[in-house]
Tab-separated table of C-alpha atoms in Angstrom:
chain	number	residue	atom	x	y	z
A	1	MET	CA	-3.910	6.191	-12.056
A	2	LEU	CA	-3.923	5.927	-15.576
A	3	HIS	CA	-0.977	8.475	-16.226
A	4	PRO	CA	1.563	7.878	-13.490
A	5	ARG	CA	3.015	11.379	-14.077
A	6	TYR	CA	0.518	13.523	-12.767
A	7	SER	CA	1.656	15.063	-9.303
A	8	ALA	CA	1.044	16.939	-6.130
A	9	PRO	CA	1.853	20.468	-5.636
A	10	PRO	CA	5.560	20.995	-4.766
A	11	GLY	CA	6.456	21.333	-0.758
A	12	GLY	CA	6.130	18.513	1.465
A	13	PRO	CA	3.988	17.835	4.830
A	14	PHE	CA	5.797	18.575	8.428
A	15	ARG	CA	8.071	15.355	9.157
A	16	PRO	CA	9.105	14.294	12.357
A	17	SER	CA	12.966	13.346	12.989
A	18	ARG	CA	13.789	10.262	11.423
A	19	ARG	CA	13.748	6.984	13.723
A	20	SER	CA	16.009	4.291	13.447
A	21	VAL	CA	14.192	1.393	15.106
A	22	LEU	CA	10.594	0.018	14.378
A	23	ALA	CA	8.363	-1.974	16.245
A	24	GLY	CA	7.810	-5.119	13.881
A	25	ALA	CA	5.864	-7.457	16.392
A	26	LEU	CA	2.140	-7.775	15.700
A	27	GLY	CA	-0.692	-6.497	17.744
A	28	VAL	CA	-4.019	-8.972	18.630
A	29	GLY	CA	-6.524	-7.134	16.335
A	30	ALA	CA	-8.022	-4.388	14.830
A	31	ALA	CA	-10.183	-3.446	17.635
A	32	THR	CA	-7.767	-4.561	20.898
A	33	TRP	CA	-4.468	-3.631	19.763
A	34	TRP	CA	-2.559	-1.993	22.677
A	35	PRO	CA	0.781	-0.063	22.017
A	36	ALA	CA	3.762	-1.724	23.085
A	37	ALA	CA	5.840	0.076	25.608
A	38	PRO	CA	8.933	2.118	24.792
A	39	SER	CA	11.323	-0.164	25.283
A	40	ALA	CA	10.102	-3.027	23.062
A	41	TYR	CA	11.000	-0.568	20.326
A	42	ALA	CA	14.331	-0.915	21.028
A	43	SER	CA	14.473	-4.867	20.822
A	44	SER	CA	12.023	-4.872	17.448
A	45	ALA	CA	13.182	-5.657	14.049
A	46	ALA	CA	14.557	-2.620	12.257
A	47	ALA	CA	13.994	-3.887	8.691
A	48	GLY	CA	10.189	-4.086	9.611
A	49	PRO	CA	7.577	-6.579	8.199
A	50	GLU	CA	8.784	-9.783	6.057
A	51	VAL	CA	7.654	-8.652	2.236
A	52	PHE	CA	8.061	-11.054	-0.269
A	53	GLY	CA	10.219	-9.736	-3.443
A	54	CYS	CA	8.915	-9.704	-6.728
A	55	GLU	CA	11.383	-12.647	-7.603
A	56	THR	CA	10.219	-14.736	-4.802
A	57	TRP	CA	6.532	-14.561	-5.992
A	58	GLY	CA	7.572	-15.053	-9.479
A	59	ALA	CA	6.731	-11.494	-11.299
A	60	ARG	CA	7.687	-10.982	-14.763
A	61	PRO	CA	10.307	-8.414	-15.611
A	62	PRO	CA	8.936	-4.925	-16.164
A	63	ALA	CA	8.032	-4.034	-19.334
A	64	GLU	CA	10.504	-1.335	-19.327
A	65	SER	CA	12.880	0.292	-16.410
A	66	VAL	CA	11.222	1.418	-13.565
A	67	VAL	CA	12.137	4.887	-12.922
A	68	VAL	CA	13.472	5.896	-9.353
A	69	LEU	CA	12.945	9.166	-8.087
A	70	ALA	CA	15.069	11.396	-6.644
A	71	GLU	CA	12.585	12.333	-3.628
A	72	PRO	CA	11.421	10.288	-0.679
A	73	PRO	CA	7.638	9.583	-0.548
A	74	ARG	CA	5.326	12.247	1.404
A	75	ARG	CA	2.401	9.981	2.184
A	76	ILE	CA	0.879	6.398	2.048
A	77	ILE	CA	-2.690	5.784	0.420
A	78	VAL	CA	-4.083	2.775	1.328
A	79	HIS	CA	-6.333	0.763	-1.311
A	80	HIS	CA	-8.394	-2.375	-1.498
A	81	THR	CA	-8.361	-4.806	-4.507
A	82	ALA	CA	-11.941	-5.048	-4.506
A	83	THR	CA	-11.788	-9.022	-4.998
A	84	ALA	CA	-13.484	-11.439	-3.505
A	85	ASN	CA	-13.110	-11.944	0.833
A	86	VAL	CA	-12.064	-15.045	0.227
A	87	GLU	CA	-10.892	-17.446	3.318
A	88	ASP	CA	-8.109	-18.980	1.539
A	89	TYR	CA	-5.461	-17.232	3.480
A	90	SER	CA	-1.857	-19.315	2.321
A	91	GLN	CA	0.849	-17.836	0.569
A	92	GLN	CA	0.174	-19.589	-2.126
A	93	ARG	CA	-2.607	-17.662	-2.683
A	94	ALA	CA	-0.756	-14.190	-1.709
A	95	PHE	CA	1.477	-15.175	-4.536
A	96	ALA	CA	-0.648	-15.999	-7.106
A	97	LEU	CA	-2.542	-12.773	-6.519
A	98	ALA	CA	0.646	-10.713	-6.964
A	99	ARG	CA	1.169	-12.654	-10.116
A	100	ALA	CA	-2.699	-11.879	-11.118
A	101	ILE	CA	-2.369	-8.303	-10.382
A	102	GLN	CA	0.727	-7.437	-12.460
A	103	ASN	CA	-0.660	-9.296	-15.655
A	104	TYR	CA	-3.741	-7.590	-15.403
A	105	HIS	CA	-2.230	-3.909	-15.037
A	106	MET	CA	0.319	-5.208	-17.696
A	107	ASP	CA	-1.756	-6.759	-19.886
A	108	THR	CA	-4.959	-4.634	-19.748
A	109	HIS	CA	-3.978	-1.170	-18.416
A	110	GLY	CA	-0.575	-1.646	-20.500
A	111	TRP	CA	1.385	-0.511	-17.637
A	112	ILE	CA	5.138	-1.342	-17.267
A	113	ASP	CA	4.722	-3.266	-13.845
A	114	THR	CA	2.173	-3.586	-11.104
A	115	GLY	CA	0.464	-0.099	-10.269
A	116	GLN	CA	0.890	-0.234	-6.715
A	117	HIS	CA	4.230	-0.876	-4.334
A	118	PHE	CA	3.090	-3.361	-1.786
A	119	THR	CA	0.177	-5.722	-1.606
A	120	VAL	CA	-1.496	-7.228	1.693
A	121	SER	CA	-3.047	-10.222	1.206
A	122	ARG	CA	-5.756	-11.661	3.601
A	123	GLY	CA	-3.632	-13.784	4.728
A	124	ALA	CA	-1.328	-11.260	5.792
A	125	TYR	CA	1.320	-11.765	3.565
A	126	VAL	CA	3.105	-8.443	2.359
A	127	THR	CA	4.649	-8.974	-1.185
A	128	GLU	CA	6.304	-6.394	-3.177
A	129	GLY	CA	4.662	-4.571	-6.295
A	130	ARG	CA	6.537	-2.641	-8.430
A	131	HIS	CA	10.086	-3.805	-9.118
A	132	ARG	CA	12.446	-2.065	-6.939
A	133	SER	CA	10.105	-0.663	-4.647
A	134	LEU	CA	11.239	-3.049	-1.574
A	135	ALA	CA	15.130	-2.040	-2.456
A	136	GLU	CA	14.422	1.613	-1.924
A	137	LEU	CA	12.222	1.353	1.192
A	138	SER	CA	15.029	-0.531	2.684
A	139	ALA	CA	17.815	2.462	1.861
A	140	GLY	CA	14.656	5.046	3.237
A	141	LEU	CA	15.895	7.852	0.272
A	142	ARG	CA	13.903	7.673	-2.547
A	143	GLN	CA	10.771	6.350	-4.204
A	144	VAL	CA	9.630	4.064	-7.451
A	145	ARG	CA	7.172	5.829	-9.611
A	146	SER	CA	4.085	3.901	-9.473
A	147	ALA	CA	0.599	4.046	-11.239
A	148	HIS	CA	-1.995	3.305	-8.245
A	149	CYS	CA	-3.092	6.921	-8.077
A	150	VAL	CA	-3.782	9.667	-10.275
A	151	GLY	CA	-1.910	12.633	-8.898
A	152	GLN	CA	-0.226	10.706	-6.630
A	153	ASN	CA	2.308	8.682	-8.415
A	154	ASP	CA	5.726	10.652	-7.703
A	155	VAL	CA	4.951	11.373	-4.237
A	156	SER	CA	2.893	8.609	-1.971
A	157	VAL	CA	3.657	4.730	-1.730
A	158	GLY	CA	0.474	2.654	-2.665
A	159	ILE	CA	-0.485	-0.271	-0.645
A	160	GLU	CA	-3.184	-2.569	-1.841
A	161	ASN	CA	-5.083	-4.486	0.686
A	162	GLU	CA	-6.935	-7.795	-0.595
A	163	GLY	CA	-10.546	-8.074	-0.804
A	164	THR	CA	-13.430	-5.857	-0.784
A	165	TYR	CA	-14.109	-3.509	2.270
A	166	THR	CA	-17.569	-1.793	1.582
A	167	GLY	CA	-19.105	-3.589	4.317
A	168	VAL	CA	-17.020	-5.599	6.148
A	169	GLU	CA	-13.853	-5.043	8.041
A	170	PRO	CA	-10.468	-6.670	6.903
A	171	PRO	CA	-9.371	-9.640	9.314
A	172	ALA	CA	-7.601	-8.742	11.930
A	173	ARG	CA	-4.485	-10.436	10.954
A	174	GLN	CA	-4.444	-8.042	7.671
A	175	TYR	CA	-5.173	-5.322	9.503
A	176	GLU	CA	-2.133	-6.057	11.710
A	177	ALA	CA	0.125	-6.699	8.654
A	178	LEU	CA	-0.825	-3.376	7.183
A	179	VAL	CA	0.004	-1.561	10.402
A	180	ALA	CA	3.141	-3.001	10.614
A	181	LEU	CA	3.850	-2.509	7.031
A	182	CYS	CA	2.592	1.699	7.199
A	183	THR	CA	4.735	1.888	10.380
A	184	HIS	CA	7.894	0.744	8.793
A	185	ILE	CA	7.409	3.015	5.874
A	186	CYS	CA	6.429	5.912	8.054
A	187	GLY	CA	9.605	5.313	10.205
A	188	GLN	CA	11.854	4.500	6.699
A	189	TYR	CA	11.080	7.739	5.421
A	190	SER	CA	10.382	9.814	8.345
A	191	LEU	CA	6.486	10.291	7.565
A	192	PRO	CA	4.152	11.521	10.193
A	193	PRO	CA	1.309	9.090	10.834
A	194	SER	CA	-1.097	11.806	9.619
A	195	GLU	CA	-0.243	11.356	6.044
A	196	ILE	CA	-1.786	8.129	5.607
A	197	TYR	CA	-4.676	8.578	3.490
A	198	GLY	CA	-7.435	6.354	1.550
A	199	HIS	CA	-7.597	6.393	-2.332
A	200	ARG	CA	-10.693	8.467	-2.343
A	201	ASP	CA	-9.193	11.029	-0.856
A	202	PHE	CA	-7.448	12.010	-3.981
A	203	ASN	CA	-9.212	9.854	-6.906
A	204	SER	CA	-13.314	9.668	-7.299
A	205	THR	CA	-13.391	6.202	-5.826
A	206	ALA	CA	-15.050	4.103	-3.362
A	207	CYS	CA	-11.806	2.691	-2.524
A	208	PRO	CA	-10.715	1.325	-0.180
A	209	GLY	CA	-13.866	0.734	0.859
A	210	ASP	CA	-16.189	2.511	3.795
A	211	ARG	CA	-15.335	0.017	6.705
A	212	LEU	CA	-11.362	0.229	5.933
A	213	TYR	CA	-11.728	3.873	5.311
A	214	ALA	CA	-13.358	4.322	9.139
A	215	LEU	CA	-10.374	2.396	9.949
A	216	LEU	CA	-7.697	4.681	9.115
A	217	PRO	CA	-7.926	7.194	12.322
A	218	GLN	CA	-7.249	4.110	13.967
A	219	LEU	CA	-4.726	3.066	11.704
A	220	ARG	CA	-2.755	6.485	11.991
A	221	GLN	CA	-3.094	6.117	15.836
A	222	ASN	CA	-1.590	2.306	15.889
A	223	VAL	CA	1.480	3.573	13.775
A	224	ALA	CA	2.260	6.502	15.771
A	225	ALA	CA	2.092	4.352	19.047
A	226	ARG	CA	4.309	2.034	17.642
A	227	LEU	CA	6.876	4.448	16.420
A	228	GLY	CA	6.673	6.392	19.995
A	229	VAL	CA	5.750	10.110	17.718
A	230	PRO	CA	3.024	12.283	17.575
A	231	GLN	CA	0.831	11.216	14.783
A	232	GLY	CA	1.248	14.755	13.459
A	233	GLU	CA	-1.112	17.277	11.372
A	234	ASP	CA	-1.623	17.443	7.795
A	235	GLY	CA	0.341	19.619	5.414
A	236	GLU	CA	-1.068	22.487	4.178
A	237	ASP	CA	-2.212	21.404	0.974
A	238	GLY	CA	-3.166	18.342	2.888
A	239	GLY	CA	-2.607	16.421	-0.522
A	240	ARG	CA	-6.485	16.241	-0.663
A	241	SER	CA	-7.086	17.973	-3.943
A	242	LEU	CA	-9.340	15.447	-5.702
A	243	TRP	CA	-8.782	14.541	-9.068
A	244	ASN	CA	-11.847	14.429	-11.287
A	245	GLY	CA	-10.513	13.111	-14.702
A	246	SER	CA	-10.575	9.358	-16.397
A	247	ALA	CA	-9.501	6.910	-13.858
A	248	PRO	CA	-10.862	3.512	-12.880
A	249	SER	CA	-13.083	3.426	-10.055
A	250	GLU	CA	-11.426	0.337	-8.691
A	251	TYR	CA	-8.209	-1.678	-9.991
A	252	LEU	CA	-9.051	-4.868	-10.428
A	253	PRO	CA	-12.277	-6.485	-11.835
A	254	PRO	CA	-13.229	-9.092	-9.820
A	255	ASP	CA	-14.079	-11.744	-12.814
A	256	LEU	CA	-10.973	-10.916	-14.531
A	257	VAL	CA	-8.652	-11.334	-10.989
A	258	GLU	CA	-10.423	-14.661	-10.245
A	259	ARG	CA	-9.998	-15.770	-13.882
A	260	GLU	CA	-6.193	-15.223	-13.523
A	261	LEU	CA	-5.945	-16.821	-10.099
A	262	SER	CA	-7.409	-19.941	-11.553
A	263	ARG	CA	-4.813	-20.174	-14.396
A	264	HIS	CA	-1.571	-20.312	-11.521
A	265	LEU	CA	-3.630	-21.955	-8.221
A	266	PRO	CA	-3.517	-25.701	-8.809
């Protein structure tokens, strides 16, 4: 997490053939989701879920140019922000959170920009994190170097989910937005849904919380069903080499983040 240049061993996992159409419609909840009929994929939005770009939520310019890597990512890594499980589900809150995360990452960690590629708020708003992440996802060929997970920042897409999910599950709407985003990412980059992991699979951390981590098998199944592809199997290395070096256990100390949020919310 502290050093964006660590990377996984060379050689990627099995990838199914790339699909050009994705399911954009959201289901009805984490526990009651049913896959759409195959014909629904043809009429779904190929662009995926709505993602609010950096300019929309008022991001600062990065401290230096972000690095666009030549290769696409090999996997997705799911995080939680370890912040309060607020009941403010508004777009205003989501944008304030995005600004607070960027300020914290740049001013406290000294990173060039937000660490992760995307953030899903508790109100199901998806915001772009590190600049150019959305443009590269739309192209489906390359990724932006990130700073969300030590050892994986050159080979993975990082998704933060607002909240703390050690003892409770995320709201259904947030989970559904996560499904839609992961579906789009897997489709764009030809990733098998089996390549969706939690932060704790790679770093010594409780992230993304016991309850969200326990939902990852269901998340993989939901994404596979929406894409109409087999779930797939992990690559030979599985990407599971645990980094035990110096890295923050979670991204965001709640008191600091809430202080940042209070500066932006009226």
